[in-house]
Short mmCIF file of C-alpha atoms in Angstrom, two decimals:
data_model
loop_
_atom_site.label_atom_id
_atom_site.label_comp_id
_atom_site.label_asym_id
_atom_site.label_seq_id
_atom_site.Cartn_x
_atom_site.Cartn_y
_atom_site.Cartn_z
CA MET A 931 -11.00 -54.62 76.08
CA GLY A 932 -12.47 -56.57 73.19
CA ARG A 933 -10.63 -57.54 69.98
CA GLN A 934 -12.66 -55.02 67.92
CA GLN A 935 -11.65 -52.09 70.19
CA MET A 936 -8.00 -53.02 69.93
CA LYS A 937 -8.15 -52.83 66.13
CA VAL A 938 -9.65 -49.33 66.31
CA TRP A 939 -6.93 -48.11 68.65
CA ARG A 940 -4.23 -49.62 66.45
CA LEU A 941 -5.55 -47.82 63.35
CA ALA A 942 -5.79 -44.53 65.23
CA GLY A 943 -2.16 -44.86 66.27
CA ILE A 944 -1.04 -45.45 62.69
CA PHE A 945 -2.86 -42.30 61.47
CA PHE A 946 -1.30 -40.25 64.28
CA VAL A 947 2.22 -41.36 63.35
CA LEU A 948 1.63 -40.60 59.65
CA SER A 949 0.35 -37.10 60.51
CA LEU A 950 3.48 -36.37 62.52
CA MET A 951 5.67 -37.47 59.59
CA VAL A 952 3.87 -35.15 57.11
CA LEU A 953 4.08 -32.16 59.43
CA GLY A 954 7.76 -32.81 59.96
CA SER A 955 8.43 -32.89 56.18
CA VAL A 956 6.63 -29.60 55.62
CA HIS A 957 8.50 -27.94 58.48
CA SER A 958 11.80 -29.26 57.16
CA ALA A 959 11.07 -27.93 53.64
CA GLN A 960 10.15 -24.50 54.96
CA ALA A 961 13.24 -24.40 57.12
CA SER A 962 15.47 -25.20 54.12
CA GLY A 963 13.89 -22.39 51.99
CA VAL A 964 12.23 -24.70 49.38
CA ARG A 965 9.10 -23.10 47.80
CA THR A 966 6.40 -24.40 45.56
CA LYS A 967 6.25 -23.26 41.90
CA SER A 968 3.27 -21.00 42.54
CA ALA A 969 4.98 -19.32 45.48
CA SER A 970 8.11 -18.70 43.39
CA TYR A 971 6.06 -17.19 40.53
CA LEU A 972 4.27 -14.82 42.86
CA ASN A 973 7.55 -13.49 44.25
CA ALA A 974 9.50 -12.99 40.98
CA ASP A 975 9.08 -10.85 37.81
CA ALA A 976 7.65 -12.65 34.77
CA THR A 977 10.09 -13.37 31.95
CA ALA A 978 9.56 -13.73 28.22
CA SER A 979 11.69 -14.71 25.23
CA VAL A 980 12.17 -12.98 21.89
CA ARG A 981 10.44 -14.75 18.99
CA SER A 982 11.77 -12.63 16.07
CA TYR A 983 15.28 -12.76 14.60
CA GLY A 984 15.99 -9.17 15.62
CA LEU A 985 13.89 -7.08 17.99
CA ASN A 986 14.50 -3.38 18.58
CA VAL A 987 14.36 -2.08 22.14
CA ARG A 988 13.22 1.55 22.05
CA ALA A 989 13.07 4.46 24.44
CA GLY A 990 9.28 4.55 24.24
CA PRO A 991 6.30 2.50 23.02
CA GLY A 992 6.44 3.27 19.31
CA VAL A 993 8.68 3.18 16.24
CA GLY A 994 9.10 6.95 16.51
CA TYR A 995 11.29 6.50 19.59
CA GLU A 996 15.05 6.07 19.53
CA ARG A 997 16.43 2.52 19.43
CA VAL A 998 18.47 1.71 22.54
CA ALA A 999 19.28 -1.97 21.95
CA VAL A 1000 18.64 -4.94 19.67
CA LEU A 1001 17.72 -8.41 20.93
CA ALA A 1002 18.35 -11.70 19.14
CA ARG A 1003 15.89 -14.55 18.80
CA GLY A 1004 15.61 -16.52 22.06
CA ASN A 1005 16.96 -13.75 24.35
CA GLU A 1006 15.10 -13.64 27.65
CA VAL A 1007 13.79 -10.39 29.11
CA THR A 1008 12.07 -9.43 32.32
CA LEU A 1009 8.56 -8.01 31.92
CA LEU A 1010 8.10 -4.78 33.90
CA GLY A 1011 4.97 -3.20 32.40
CA ARG A 1012 3.01 -2.23 29.28
CA ASN A 1013 1.41 0.70 27.49
CA ALA A 1014 -2.31 1.38 27.76
CA ASN A 1015 -3.43 -0.90 24.89
CA ALA A 1016 -0.86 -3.64 25.62
CA THR A 1017 0.76 -3.40 22.17
CA TRP A 1018 4.17 -2.58 23.68
CA ALA A 1019 5.88 -4.14 26.70
CA TYR A 1020 8.30 -2.41 29.06
CA ILE A 1021 11.19 -4.81 29.68
CA GLU A 1022 14.66 -5.17 31.14
CA THR A 1023 17.34 -7.10 29.24
CA SER A 1024 19.85 -9.49 30.77
CA ARG A 1025 22.39 -6.63 30.56
CA GLY A 1026 20.20 -4.31 32.60
CA VAL A 1027 18.97 -2.18 29.71
CA LYS A 1028 15.38 -1.04 30.17
CA GLY A 1029 13.15 -0.11 27.25
CA TRP A 1030 10.11 -0.93 25.16
CA VAL A 1031 9.53 -3.74 22.65
CA SER A 1032 6.62 -4.61 20.41
CA ALA A 1033 4.52 -7.14 22.33
CA PRO A 1034 3.62 -9.46 19.39
CA TYR A 1035 7.32 -10.40 19.07
CA LEU A 1036 7.53 -11.87 22.58
CA ASN A 1037 6.77 -15.39 23.79
CA SER A 1038 5.31 -14.55 27.19
CA PRO A 1039 3.98 -16.94 29.88
CA VAL A 1040 1.54 -14.25 31.02
CA ALA A 1041 -0.83 -12.00 29.14
CA ILE A 1042 0.81 -8.65 28.40
CA SER A 1043 -2.49 -7.01 29.35
CA SER A 1044 -2.05 -8.32 32.93
CA LEU A 1045 1.10 -6.23 33.43
CA PRO A 1046 0.87 -2.80 35.06
CA VAL A 1047 0.55 0.25 32.80
CA VAL A 1048 3.78 2.25 32.80
CA GLY A 1049 3.94 5.95 31.99
CA VAL A 1050 6.21 7.22 29.18
CA THR A 1051 7.67 10.48 27.99
CA PRO A 1052 5.76 12.38 25.24
CA THR A 1053 6.00 10.94 21.76
CA PRO A 1054 8.93 12.52 19.91
CA SER A 1055 8.46 14.49 16.73
CA PRO A 1056 8.28 12.12 13.74
CA SER A 1057 11.12 12.00 11.23
CA PRO A 1058 10.57 14.39 8.30
CA ALA A 1059 9.02 12.99 5.14
CA THR A 1060 11.50 12.27 2.36
CA GLY A 1061 11.36 11.89 -1.40
CA VAL A 1062 13.65 10.73 -4.20
CA ILE A 1063 14.19 12.42 -7.58
CA ASN A 1064 12.77 10.20 -10.34
CA THR A 1065 13.93 12.10 -13.42
CA TYR A 1066 17.33 12.40 -15.12
CA ALA A 1067 18.01 15.81 -13.54
CA LEU A 1068 15.79 18.13 -11.51
CA ASN A 1069 16.10 21.88 -10.99
CA VAL A 1070 15.91 23.13 -7.40
CA ARG A 1071 14.52 26.69 -7.45
CA ASN A 1072 14.14 29.62 -5.07
CA GLY A 1073 10.35 29.36 -5.14
CA PRO A 1074 7.40 27.23 -6.23
CA GLY A 1075 7.38 27.86 -9.98
CA ALA A 1076 9.42 27.86 -13.16
CA GLY A 1077 9.68 31.65 -12.85
CA TYR A 1078 12.08 31.38 -9.90
CA ALA A 1079 15.85 31.18 -10.30
CA VAL A 1080 17.51 27.76 -10.37
CA GLN A 1081 19.77 27.04 -7.39
CA ILE A 1082 21.15 23.76 -8.68
CA ALA A 1083 20.23 20.73 -10.78
CA LEU A 1084 20.31 17.45 -8.84
CA PRO A 1085 20.64 13.99 -10.42
CA ARG A 1086 18.23 11.05 -10.32
CA ASN A 1087 17.85 9.19 -6.99
CA THR A 1088 18.97 12.17 -4.85
CA GLN A 1089 17.08 12.00 -1.54
CA LEU A 1090 15.43 15.18 -0.29
CA ALA A 1091 13.71 16.05 3.00
CA LEU A 1092 10.17 17.33 2.34
CA LEU A 1093 9.47 20.45 4.40
CA GLY A 1094 6.30 21.90 2.87
CA ARG A 1095 4.29 22.57 -0.28
CA ASN A 1096 2.47 25.27 -2.18
CA ALA A 1097 -1.32 25.48 -1.80
CA ALA A 1098 -1.96 23.34 -4.89
CA GLY A 1099 0.58 20.68 -3.89
CA THR A 1100 2.32 20.99 -7.26
CA TRP A 1101 5.63 22.26 -5.80
CA LEU A 1102 7.49 21.01 -2.72
CA GLN A 1103 9.79 22.87 -0.36
CA VAL A 1104 12.77 20.60 0.26
CA ARG A 1105 16.09 20.43 2.09
CA ARG A 1106 18.97 19.32 -0.11
CA PRO A 1107 21.66 16.90 1.16
CA GLY A 1108 23.96 19.87 1.88
CA GLY A 1109 21.29 21.55 4.03
CA ALA A 1110 20.16 24.30 1.63
CA ILE A 1111 16.40 24.78 1.21
CA GLY A 1112 14.64 25.20 -2.13
CA TRP A 1113 11.63 24.18 -4.21
CA VAL A 1114 11.12 21.36 -6.72
CA ASP A 1115 8.35 20.27 -9.05
CA ALA A 1116 6.33 17.62 -7.17
CA SER A 1117 5.71 15.54 -10.31
CA TYR A 1118 9.39 14.58 -10.38
CA ILE A 1119 9.57 13.37 -6.78
CA HIS A 1120 8.80 9.79 -5.70
CA THR A 1121 7.59 9.60 -2.10
CA THR A 1122 5.36 7.39 0.03
CA ALA A 1123 4.36 10.43 2.12
CA ASN A 1124 0.99 12.10 1.62
CA ILE A 1125 1.90 15.47 0.12
CA SER A 1126 -1.38 17.00 1.30
CA ASN A 1127 -0.24 16.42 4.91
CA LEU A 1128 2.75 18.74 4.44
CA PRO A 1129 2.30 22.32 5.69
CA VAL A 1130 1.70 25.07 3.15
CA ALA A 1131 4.94 27.06 3.00
CA GLY A 1132 5.13 30.73 2.10
CA VAL A 1133 7.62 32.39 -0.24
CA SER A 1134 9.12 35.76 0.56
CA ASP A 1135 10.86 36.53 -2.72
CA PRO A 1136 8.91 37.22 -5.95
CA PRO A 1137 9.77 35.24 -9.06
CA ASP A 1138 12.49 36.47 -11.33
CA PRO A 1139 11.14 38.95 -13.91
CA ASP A 1140 13.04 37.27 -16.75
CA PRO A 1141 13.46 33.58 -15.96
CA ALA A 1142 15.84 31.54 -18.05
CA PRO A 1143 13.95 29.76 -20.83
CA ALA A 1144 13.52 26.03 -20.67
CA THR A 1145 15.80 24.02 -22.91
CA GLY A 1146 15.94 20.51 -24.32
CA ILE A 1147 18.30 18.27 -26.28
CA ILE A 1148 17.43 16.12 -29.29
CA SER A 1149 17.67 12.47 -28.22
CA SER A 1150 17.06 10.78 -31.60
CA TYR A 1151 19.48 10.32 -34.49
CA ALA A 1152 17.81 13.17 -36.40
CA LEU A 1153 14.66 15.18 -35.68
CA ASN A 1154 12.39 17.00 -38.13
CA VAL A 1155 11.41 20.53 -37.18
CA ARG A 1156 8.07 21.32 -38.80
CA SER A 1157 5.88 24.33 -39.47
CA GLY A 1158 3.20 23.05 -37.08
CA PRO A 1159 2.51 20.44 -34.38
CA GLY A 1160 1.97 17.34 -36.50
CA VAL A 1161 3.42 15.21 -39.28
CA SER A 1162 1.04 16.82 -41.75
CA PHE A 1163 2.98 20.09 -41.47
CA ARG A 1164 5.88 20.92 -43.73
CA VAL A 1165 9.41 19.99 -42.62
CA LEU A 1166 11.47 23.16 -42.15
CA THR A 1167 14.73 21.41 -41.33
CA ALA A 1168 16.17 18.27 -39.75
CA GLN A 1169 18.51 18.59 -36.76
CA PRO A 1170 21.03 16.00 -35.49
CA ARG A 1171 21.24 14.32 -32.09
CA ASP A 1172 22.35 16.48 -29.13
CA THR A 1173 21.26 19.76 -30.75
CA GLN A 1174 20.11 22.09 -27.95
CA LEU A 1175 16.70 23.67 -28.41
CA THR A 1176 14.96 26.50 -26.58
CA LEU A 1177 11.45 25.42 -25.56
CA LEU A 1178 8.87 28.15 -26.29
CA GLY A 1179 5.53 26.36 -25.89
CA ARG A 1180 3.53 23.23 -26.50
CA ASN A 1181 0.32 21.97 -28.03
CA ALA A 1182 -2.59 21.20 -25.69
CA ALA A 1183 -1.72 17.50 -25.53
CA GLY A 1184 1.95 18.16 -24.73
CA SER A 1185 2.99 15.87 -27.58
CA TRP A 1186 4.59 18.63 -29.70
CA LEU A 1187 6.84 21.48 -28.59
CA ARG A 1188 7.39 24.89 -30.13
CA VAL A 1189 11.20 25.26 -30.29
CA ARG A 1190 13.87 27.73 -31.33
CA LEU A 1191 17.00 26.38 -33.04
CA PRO A 1192 20.50 27.72 -32.30
CA GLY A 1193 20.36 29.83 -35.49
CA GLY A 1194 17.06 31.45 -34.46
CA LEU A 1195 14.68 29.42 -36.67
CA GLU A 1196 11.46 28.51 -34.86
CA GLY A 1197 9.25 25.51 -35.49
CA TRP A 1198 7.64 22.43 -33.97
CA ALA A 1199 9.23 19.13 -32.91
CA SER A 1200 7.88 15.92 -31.39
CA ALA A 1201 8.24 16.06 -27.59
CA TYR A 1202 8.98 12.32 -27.55
CA TYR A 1203 12.42 12.92 -29.08
CA ILE A 1204 13.46 15.82 -26.83
CA SER A 1205 15.19 15.20 -23.48
CA THR A 1206 14.61 17.95 -20.91
CA SER A 1207 14.56 18.40 -17.14
CA ALA A 1208 11.88 21.07 -17.48
CA ASN A 1209 8.23 20.27 -16.84
CA ILE A 1210 6.72 20.71 -20.31
CA TRP A 1211 3.28 21.23 -18.71
CA ASN A 1212 4.58 24.57 -17.41
CA LEU A 1213 5.10 25.73 -21.01
CA PRO A 1214 2.34 27.87 -22.50
CA VAL A 1215 -0.07 26.31 -24.97
CA VAL A 1216 0.69 27.82 -28.37
CA GLY A 1217 -1.82 27.77 -31.22
CA ALA A 1218 -0.72 26.34 -34.55
CA GLY A 1219 -3.44 27.68 -36.81
CA PRO A 1220 -5.18 25.53 -39.43
CA ALA A 1221 -3.35 22.54 -40.85
CA PRO A 1222 -1.53 23.32 -44.09
CA ALA A 1223 -2.91 22.20 -47.42
CA ALA A 1224 -1.74 18.77 -48.52
CA SER A 1225 1.11 19.07 -50.97
CA GLY A 1226 3.97 17.14 -52.49
CA HIS A 1227 6.90 17.44 -54.85
CA VAL A 1228 8.12 15.31 -57.74
CA ALA A 1229 10.83 12.84 -56.74
CA THR A 1230 11.83 11.58 -60.19
CA GLY A 1231 13.42 13.11 -63.29
CA ALA A 1232 10.11 13.65 -65.12
CA LEU A 1233 6.58 12.63 -64.22
CA ASN A 1234 3.64 12.32 -66.64
CA VAL A 1235 0.42 14.08 -65.71
CA ARG A 1236 -2.54 12.15 -67.09
CA ASN A 1237 -6.26 12.71 -67.65
CA GLY A 1238 -7.19 9.86 -65.34
CA PRO A 1239 -5.80 7.45 -62.70
CA GLY A 1240 -3.91 4.98 -64.90
CA VAL A 1241 -1.52 4.53 -67.83
CA ALA A 1242 -4.53 3.94 -70.11
CA TYR A 1243 -5.28 7.66 -69.81
CA GLY A 1244 -3.39 10.06 -72.03
CA ALA A 1245 -0.64 12.30 -70.65
CA PHE A 1246 -1.16 15.99 -71.34
CA THR A 1247 2.11 17.23 -69.77
CA ALA A 1248 5.12 16.20 -67.74
CA ILE A 1249 6.54 17.84 -64.59
CA THR A 1250 10.15 17.63 -63.50
CA TRP A 1251 12.08 16.89 -60.30
CA GLY A 1252 11.13 19.11 -57.35
CA THR A 1253 7.96 20.59 -58.86
CA GLN A 1254 5.47 21.39 -56.06
CA VAL A 1255 1.84 20.27 -56.54
CA ASP A 1256 -1.31 20.48 -54.43
CA LEU A 1257 -2.87 17.14 -53.52
CA LEU A 1258 -6.63 17.00 -54.18
CA GLY A 1259 -7.46 13.32 -53.71
CA ARG A 1260 -6.53 9.76 -54.59
CA ALA A 1261 -7.79 6.69 -56.34
CA ALA A 1262 -9.34 3.98 -54.21
CA ASP A 1263 -6.19 1.84 -54.46
CA SER A 1264 -3.95 4.85 -53.59
CA LEU A 1265 -1.75 4.15 -56.63
CA TRP A 1266 -2.72 7.44 -58.29
CA VAL A 1267 -3.12 10.95 -56.89
CA ARG A 1268 -5.09 13.85 -58.33
CA VAL A 1269 -3.01 17.03 -58.26
CA ARG A 1270 -3.13 20.73 -59.12
CA LEU A 1271 -0.10 21.95 -61.02
CA PRO A 1272 1.57 25.35 -60.36
CA GLY A 1273 -0.22 26.77 -63.44
CA GLY A 1274 -3.63 25.61 -62.18
CA GLN A 1275 -4.07 22.52 -64.40
CA ILE A 1276 -5.51 19.43 -62.72
CA GLY A 1277 -4.54 15.87 -63.53
CA TRP A 1278 -3.39 12.51 -62.17
CA VAL A 1279 0.12 11.29 -61.33
CA ASN A 1280 1.60 8.04 -60.05
CA SER A 1281 1.80 8.35 -56.22
CA ALA A 1282 5.06 6.36 -56.07
CA TYR A 1283 6.94 9.35 -57.54
CA LEU A 1284 5.71 11.99 -55.11
CA ARG A 1285 7.06 12.99 -51.71
CA MET A 1286 4.07 14.27 -49.71
CA ASN A 1287 3.58 16.13 -46.44
CA VAL A 1288 0.58 13.94 -45.57
CA THR A 1289 -0.18 10.25 -45.68
CA LEU A 1290 -2.05 8.87 -48.67
CA ASP A 1291 -4.80 7.55 -46.42
CA SER A 1292 -5.58 11.10 -45.29
CA LEU A 1293 -6.56 12.14 -48.85
CA PRO A 1294 -10.18 11.75 -49.97
CA VAL A 1295 -11.00 9.06 -52.54
CA ILE A 1296 -12.02 10.50 -55.91
CA ASN A 1297 -13.89 8.30 -58.35
CA GLN A 1298 -12.97 9.04 -61.97
#
């Protein structure tokens, strides 16, 4: 045998010995139960960790399902399945609780969409819509309108369950905290729910034939009650704070209210200074007729009536305190006013000594 052949045989022997050593190592590893990482992954459930600071585990894949557990950040869970669109994962906690969690809040080594789809029970009925009273006090009535009897008045921030609505969506059927059911004006309820999604609820009882009139309380230090809806109307009386008024109607803009005083006198008062739980838009619009003629009365001991707008003009008479005059116009500088006296005479007086039912600017300018 040549030297070259001996080298070939020697190399072949070395390779044979090395092959036996490798096969022996593999056999030994299998005998001892050691597996590769891929083999272990294929024979165990995938795990994931919670990435949010608090993650609800629910009975089904949606926030409408009951919460069954809460997981802290970093908790590990076993992934068992998913819903059809892979937005929720079905998991088992380290304590053996099984439920559903929102998939975006998991750090998962596998795609949630690769998990098997797991069936769930039907989606539960959603929680009823709720609203909060946003006025000082709100009447709860037997039906959807101011003509129904008042059950109770509830304070601001009372939470109500919203059960239904009238066809127009202006009144809501609600459940009070004590469980009783009634109706409230929708404009005084704050809610994030879409009122139009509530079912239209029927009413069995007709409205009361003689509903209690709406009332209000004066909220300013003193409030003028006038003959019409505006400051140009004559003041009938002034009433102090906390006087209770019966609300009879309103002007079209809702800025003035027709009221009845405790003594029976009726007139108009600014709605801005009246506190009421009633919806003033439910009051009837009451006509006021034409605005009264501009007038004033003398507010000094005696006032000269002159032939023109200034002291350079001669005085032809004098009128005393309280004398009523009609206002016809003014000078351009508003210092003098042209008036008609009770006897029909016309002249000019100093505007500083008159108390008028209109503003000077509202009078026409008369050039002498």
